[in-house]
Amino acid sequence: MARRYNWAGDVIVRDTIVWNKRTVIGHNNVYIPCDIREWITSSRSEVMRQALQEIDLPTSRSSGTFDLRAWKIWKYVAEKIDYVNDQKMTGKSDWWLYPAETLALGKGDCEDSSFLLATLMAGSGISEDCIRVVLGRVLSKNGSYGHAWVVYQAESGEWCLMETTSKSVTPRLIPADPLTEDGATNRYEPKFCLNSTHLWSILPSPGSMAEYIKSREQTASPIGPSYPRPSRGDGPPSPI
């Protein structure tokens, strides 16, 4: 059966610093302590605004348009950003790009594309209250690994899961809870979630953020065919 997680987050985490995701330029062994919330950059960013102009977003705010807006941005990120793991791209086991860097490179891993998607969604006018980047694990037949994804609270009130490591998306928004079921080929297990304001743990509490980050340095592969999607996600989302 599906687990009923609180995708909005349960407990605010005060210690938001991560210590080993960026280094000083020219000093590969000098790590910069960074606030994890800074990876979801300002919705006022001109770089993000210009990227949003590439997407045919709805201009009205009528019923259904926010879900359509979220779906179109998800499709844009999935198709534009190629998945590549950190070891191959940077030589480091877990290195996080900022959204503008991911856009410039056109590639990144699960955290990179998730931070970009959340930033673009917020920049498009979707409330940050309805957006979370989730850090957790995916359990598959090949074992379990650290992963990141985005959840969006649709206009129906239901939280939907947006997988950014696939090159195509589903033709409709997918509710998150069924993807946590024990029988799922790729079972999502959230641990923490964040927006640019707060970091939350998702119960049952996994311990400290630092311990969790250290434990998840095995990076994810792109999610395979068990994530329900057509060969190309070219249609607009139908109601959940």
mmCIF file with all atom_site columns, N, CA and C in Angstrom, residues 107-145:
data_model
loop_
_atom_site.group_PDB
_atom_site.id
_atom_site.type_symbol
_atom_site.label_atom_id
_atom_site.label_alt_id
_atom_site.label_comp_id
_atom_site.label_asym_id
_atom_site.label_entity_id
_atom_site.label_seq_id
_atom_site.pdbx_PDB_ins_code
_atom_site.Cartn_x
_atom_site.Cartn_y
_atom_site.Cartn_z
_atom_site.occupancy
_atom_site.B_iso_or_equiv
_atom_site.pdbx_formal_charge
_atom_site.auth_seq_id
_atom_site.auth_comp_id
_atom_site.auth_asym_id
_atom_site.auth_atom_id
_atom_site.pdbx_PDB_model_num
ATOM 1   N N  . LYS A 1 107 ? 22.988 20.208 -18.875 1.00 0.00 ? 107 LYS A N  1
ATOM 2   C CA . LYS A 1 107 ? 23.098 18.869 -18.292 1.00 0.00 ? 107 LYS A CA 1
ATOM 3   C C  . LYS A 1 107 ? 23.296 18.988 -16.794 1.00 0.00 ? 107 LYS A C  1
ATOM 4   N N  . GLY A 1 108 ? 23.081 17.875 -16.111 1.00 0.00 ? 108 GLY A N  1
ATOM 5   C CA . GLY A 1 108 ? 23.245 17.834 -14.664 1.00 0.00 ? 108 GLY A CA 1
ATOM 6   C C  . GLY A 1 108 ? 22.640 16.553 -14.129 1.00 0.00 ? 108 GLY A C  1
ATOM 7   N N  . ASP A 1 109 ? 22.740 16.369 -12.820 1.00 0.00 ? 109 ASP A N  1
ATOM 8   C CA . ASP A 1 109 ? 22.153 15.170 -12.224 1.00 0.00 ? 109 ASP A CA 1
ATOM 9   C C  . ASP A 1 109 ? 20.801 15.508 -11.608 1.00 0.00 ? 109 ASP A C  1
ATOM 10  N N  . CYS A 1 110 ? 20.301 14.621 -10.755 1.00 0.00 ? 110 CYS A N  1
ATOM 11  C CA . CYS A 1 110 ? 18.935 14.782 -10.252 1.00 0.00 ? 110 CYS A CA 1
ATOM 12  C C  . CYS A 1 110 ? 18.755 16.039 -9.407  1.00 0.00 ? 110 CYS A C  1
ATOM 13  N N  . GLU A 1 111 ? 19.751 16.349 -8.560  1.00 0.00 ? 111 GLU A N  1
ATOM 14  C CA . GLU A 1 111 ? 19.632 17.576 -7.756  1.00 0.00 ? 111 GLU A CA 1
ATOM 15  C C  . GLU A 1 111 ? 19.635 18.805 -8.656  1.00 0.00 ? 111 GLU A C  1
ATOM 16  N N  . ASP A 1 112 ? 20.552 18.830 -9.622  1.00 0.00 ? 112 ASP A N  1
ATOM 17  C CA . ASP A 1 112 ? 20.699 20.000 -10.481 1.00 0.00 ? 112 ASP A CA 1
ATOM 18  C C  . ASP A 1 112 ? 19.404 20.306 -11.236 1.00 0.00 ? 112 ASP A C  1
ATOM 19  N N  . SER A 1 113 ? 18.826 19.296 -11.874 1.00 0.00 ? 113 SER A N  1
ATOM 20  C CA . SER A 1 113 ? 17.604 19.528 -12.646 1.00 0.00 ? 113 SER A CA 1
ATOM 21  C C  . SER A 1 113 ? 16.403 19.794 -11.741 1.00 0.00 ? 113 SER A C  1
ATOM 22  N N  . SER A 1 114 ? 16.401 19.223 -10.535 1.00 0.00 ? 114 SER A N  1
ATOM 23  C CA . SER A 1 114 ? 15.301 19.494 -9.601  1.00 0.00 ? 114 SER A CA 1
ATOM 24  C C  . SER A 1 114 ? 15.352 20.927 -9.084  1.00 0.00 ? 114 SER A C  1
ATOM 25  N N  . PHE A 1 115 ? 16.547 21.406 -8.729  1.00 0.00 ? 115 PHE A N  1
ATOM 26  C CA . PHE A 1 115 ? 16.675 22.798 -8.293  1.00 0.00 ? 115 PHE A CA 1
ATOM 27  C C  . PHE A 1 115 ? 16.266 23.755 -9.413  1.00 0.00 ? 115 PHE A C  1
ATOM 28  N N  . LEU A 1 116 ? 16.631 23.427 -10.645 1.00 0.00 ? 116 LEU A N  1
ATOM 29  C CA . LEU A 1 116 ? 16.248 24.266 -11.780 1.00 0.00 ? 116 LEU A CA 1
ATOM 30  C C  . LEU A 1 116 ? 14.735 24.273 -11.957 1.00 0.00 ? 116 LEU A C  1
ATOM 31  N N  . LEU A 1 117 ? 14.111 23.114 -11.922 1.00 0.00 ? 117 LEU A N  1
ATOM 32  C CA . LEU A 1 117 ? 12.660 23.045 -12.101 1.00 0.00 ? 117 LEU A CA 1
ATOM 33  C C  . LEU A 1 117 ? 11.934 23.845 -11.031 1.00 0.00 ? 117 LEU A C  1
ATOM 34  N N  . ALA A 1 118 ? 12.317 23.689 -9.776  1.00 0.00 ? 118 ALA A N  1
ATOM 35  C CA . ALA A 1 118 ? 11.655 24.421 -8.691  1.00 0.00 ? 118 ALA A CA 1
ATOM 36  C C  . ALA A 1 118 ? 11.825 25.925 -8.857  1.00 0.00 ? 118 ALA A C  1
ATOM 37  N N  . THR A 1 119 ? 13.022 26.355 -9.268  1.00 0.00 ? 119 THR A N  1
ATOM 38  C CA . THR A 1 119 ? 13.282 27.782 -9.458  1.00 0.00 ? 119 THR A CA 1
ATOM 39  C C  . THR A 1 119 ? 12.437 28.349 -10.589 1.00 0.00 ? 119 THR A C  1
ATOM 40  N N  . LEU A 1 120 ? 12.350 27.634 -11.703 1.00 0.00 ? 120 LEU A N  1
ATOM 41  C CA . LEU A 1 120 ? 11.546 28.105 -12.828 1.00 0.00 ? 120 LEU A CA 1
ATOM 42  C C  . LEU A 1 120 ? 10.062 28.138 -12.477 1.00 0.00 ? 120 LEU A C  1
ATOM 43  N N  . MET A 1 121 ? 9.593  27.144 -11.757 1.00 0.00 ? 121 MET A N  1
ATOM 44  C CA . MET A 1 121 ? 8.180  27.129 -11.375 1.00 0.00 ? 121 MET A CA 1
ATOM 45  C C  . MET A 1 121 ? 7.842  28.324 -10.495 1.00 0.00 ? 121 MET A C  1
ATOM 46  N N  . ALA A 1 122 ? 8.704  28.610 -9.517  1.00 0.00 ? 122 ALA A N  1
ATOM 47  C CA . ALA A 1 122 ? 8.468  29.768 -8.649  1.00 0.00 ? 122 ALA A CA 1
ATOM 48  C C  . ALA A 1 122 ? 8.542  31.060 -9.452  1.00 0.00 ? 122 ALA A C  1
ATOM 49  N N  . GLY A 1 123 ? 9.485  31.130 -10.392 1.00 0.00 ? 123 GLY A N  1
ATOM 50  C CA . GLY A 1 123 ? 9.624  32.323 -11.219 1.00 0.00 ? 123 GLY A CA 1
ATOM 51  C C  . GLY A 1 123 ? 8.451  32.548 -12.146 1.00 0.00 ? 123 GLY A C  1
ATOM 52  N N  . SER A 1 124 ? 7.700  31.487 -12.438 1.00 0.00 ? 124 SER A N  1
ATOM 53  C CA . SER A 1 124 ? 6.555  31.604 -13.344 1.00 0.00 ? 124 SER A CA 1
ATOM 54  C C  . SER A 1 124 ? 5.304  32.127 -12.645 1.00 0.00 ? 124 SER A C  1
ATOM 55  N N  . GLY A 1 125 ? 5.363  32.256 -11.333 1.00 0.00 ? 125 GLY A N  1
ATOM 56  C CA . GLY A 1 125 ? 4.210  32.742 -10.590 1.00 0.00 ? 125 GLY A CA 1
ATOM 57  C C  . GLY A 1 125 ? 3.514  31.695 -9.750  1.00 0.00 ? 125 GLY A C  1
ATOM 58  N N  . ILE A 1 126 ? 3.988  30.450 -9.798  1.00 0.00 ? 126 ILE A N  1
ATOM 59  C CA . ILE A 1 126 ? 3.436  29.414 -8.925  1.00 0.00 ? 126 ILE A CA 1
ATOM 60  C C  . ILE A 1 126 ? 3.929  29.663 -7.505  1.00 0.00 ? 126 ILE A C  1
ATOM 61  N N  . SER A 1 127 ? 3.046  29.606 -6.536  1.00 0.00 ? 127 SER A N  1
ATOM 62  C CA . SER A 1 127 ? 3.424  29.872 -5.151  1.00 0.00 ? 127 SER A CA 1
ATOM 63  C C  . SER A 1 127 ? 4.447  28.861 -4.661  1.00 0.00 ? 127 SER A C  1
ATOM 64  N N  . GLU A 1 128 ? 5.450  29.357 -3.943  1.00 0.00 ? 128 GLU A N  1
ATOM 65  C CA . GLU A 1 128 ? 6.441  28.453 -3.356  1.00 0.00 ? 128 GLU A CA 1
ATOM 66  C C  . GLU A 1 128 ? 5.814  27.503 -2.341  1.00 0.00 ? 128 GLU A C  1
ATOM 67  N N  . ASP A 1 129 ? 4.670  27.875 -1.790  1.00 0.00 ? 129 ASP A N  1
ATOM 68  C CA . ASP A 1 129 ? 3.983  26.975 -0.866  1.00 0.00 ? 129 ASP A CA 1
ATOM 69  C C  . ASP A 1 129 ? 3.587  25.668 -1.554  1.00 0.00 ? 129 ASP A C  1
ATOM 70  N N  . CYS A 1 130 ? 3.503  25.695 -2.877  1.00 0.00 ? 130 CYS A N  1
ATOM 71  C CA . CYS A 1 130 ? 3.074  24.527 -3.645  1.00 0.00 ? 130 CYS A CA 1
ATOM 72  C C  . CYS A 1 130 ? 4.246  23.781 -4.283  1.00 0.00 ? 130 CYS A C  1
ATOM 73  N N  . ILE A 1 131 ? 5.483  24.157 -3.939  1.00 0.00 ? 131 ILE A N  1
ATOM 74  C CA . ILE A 1 131 ? 6.669  23.579 -4.582  1.00 0.00 ? 131 ILE A CA 1
ATOM 75  C C  . ILE A 1 131 ? 7.627  23.075 -3.514  1.00 0.00 ? 131 ILE A C  1
ATOM 76  N N  . ARG A 1 132 ? 8.119  21.869 -3.688  1.00 0.00 ? 132 ARG A N  1
ATOM 77  C CA . ARG A 1 132 ? 9.180  21.337 -2.831  1.00 0.00 ? 132 ARG A CA 1
ATOM 78  C C  . ARG A 1 132 ? 10.185 20.560 -3.686  1.00 0.00 ? 132 ARG A C  1
ATOM 79  N N  . VAL A 1 133 ? 11.470 20.770 -3.409  1.00 0.00 ? 133 VAL A N  1
ATOM 80  C CA . VAL A 1 133 ? 12.491 19.830 -3.864  1.00 0.00 ? 133 VAL A CA 1
ATOM 81  C C  . VAL A 1 133 ? 12.633 18.786 -2.767  1.00 0.00 ? 133 VAL A C  1
ATOM 82  N N  . VAL A 1 134 ? 12.564 17.535 -3.136  1.00 0.00 ? 134 VAL A N  1
ATOM 83  C CA . VAL A 1 134 ? 12.617 16.437 -2.168  1.00 0.00 ? 134 VAL A CA 1
ATOM 84  C C  . VAL A 1 134 ? 13.944 15.701 -2.304  1.00 0.00 ? 134 VAL A C  1
ATOM 85  N N  . LEU A 1 135 ? 14.589 15.467 -1.179  1.00 0.00 ? 135 LEU A N  1
ATOM 86  C CA . LEU A 1 135 ? 15.789 14.637 -1.119  1.00 0.00 ? 135 LEU A CA 1
ATOM 87  C C  . LEU A 1 135 ? 15.413 13.336 -0.433  1.00 0.00 ? 135 LEU A C  1
ATOM 88  N N  . GLY A 1 136 ? 15.746 12.241 -1.047  1.00 0.00 ? 136 GLY A N  1
ATOM 89  C CA . GLY A 1 136 ? 15.373 10.959 -0.472  1.00 0.00 ? 136 GLY A CA 1
ATOM 90  C C  . GLY A 1 136 ? 16.117 9.826  -1.125  1.00 0.00 ? 136 GLY A C  1
ATOM 91  N N  . ARG A 1 137 ? 15.425 8.711  -1.249  1.00 0.00 ? 137 ARG A N  1
ATOM 92  C CA . ARG A 1 137 ? 16.014 7.535  -1.875  1.00 0.00 ? 137 ARG A CA 1
ATOM 93  C C  . ARG A 1 137 ? 14.997 6.917  -2.820  1.00 0.00 ? 137 ARG A C  1
ATOM 94  N N  . VAL A 1 138 ? 15.511 6.216  -3.807  1.00 0.00 ? 138 VAL A N  1
ATOM 95  C CA . VAL A 1 138 ? 14.678 5.376  -4.659  1.00 0.00 ? 138 VAL A CA 1
ATOM 96  C C  . VAL A 1 138 ? 15.126 3.939  -4.464  1.00 0.00 ? 138 VAL A C  1
ATOM 97  N N  . LEU A 1 139 ? 14.171 3.064  -4.216  1.00 0.00 ? 139 LEU A N  1
ATOM 98  C CA . LEU A 1 139 ? 14.453 1.643  -4.041  1.00 0.00 ? 139 LEU A CA 1
ATOM 99  C C  . LEU A 1 139 ? 13.989 0.908  -5.288  1.00 0.00 ? 139 LEU A C  1
ATOM 100 N N  . SER A 1 140 ? 14.917 0.201  -5.933  1.00 0.00 ? 140 SER A N  1
ATOM 101 C CA . SER A 1 140 ? 14.618 -0.503 -7.169  1.00 0.00 ? 140 SER A CA 1
ATOM 102 C C  . SER A 1 140 ? 15.158 -1.919 -7.097  1.00 0.00 ? 140 SER A C  1
ATOM 103 N N  . LYS A 1 141 ? 14.967 -2.672 -8.164  1.00 0.00 ? 141 LYS A N  1
ATOM 104 C CA . LYS A 1 141 ? 15.467 -4.049 -8.201  1.00 0.00 ? 141 LYS A CA 1
ATOM 105 C C  . LYS A 1 141 ? 16.993 -4.089 -8.187  1.00 0.00 ? 141 LYS A C  1
ATOM 106 N N  . ASN A 1 142 ? 17.631 -2.964 -8.520  1.00 0.00 ? 142 ASN A N  1
ATOM 107 C CA . ASN A 1 142 ? 19.091 -2.895 -8.519  1.00 0.00 ? 142 ASN A CA 1
ATOM 108 C C  . ASN A 1 142 ? 19.658 -2.345 -7.217  1.00 0.00 ? 142 ASN A C  1
ATOM 109 N N  . GLY A 1 143 ? 18.807 -2.156 -6.218  1.00 0.00 ? 143 GLY A N  1
ATOM 110 C CA . GLY A 1 143 ? 19.256 -1.618 -4.940  1.00 0.00 ? 143 GLY A CA 1
ATOM 111 C C  . GLY A 1 143 ? 18.629 -0.264 -4.673  1.00 0.00 ? 143 GLY A C  1
ATOM 112 N N  . SER A 1 144 ? 19.177 0.465  -3.729  1.00 0.00 ? 144 SER A N  1
ATOM 113 C CA . SER A 1 144 ? 18.657 1.789  -3.398  1.00 0.00 ? 144 SER A CA 1
ATOM 114 C C  . SER A 1 144 ? 19.755 2.822  -3.580  1.00 0.00 ? 144 SER A C  1
ATOM 115 N N  . TYR A 1 145 ? 19.353 4.044  -3.869  1.00 0.00 ? 145 TYR A N  1
ATOM 116 C CA . TYR A 1 145 ? 20.330 5.102  -4.094  1.00 0.00 ? 145 TYR A CA 1
ATOM 117 C C  . TYR A 1 145 ? 19.710 6.447  -3.741  1.00 0.00 ? 145 TYR A C  1
#
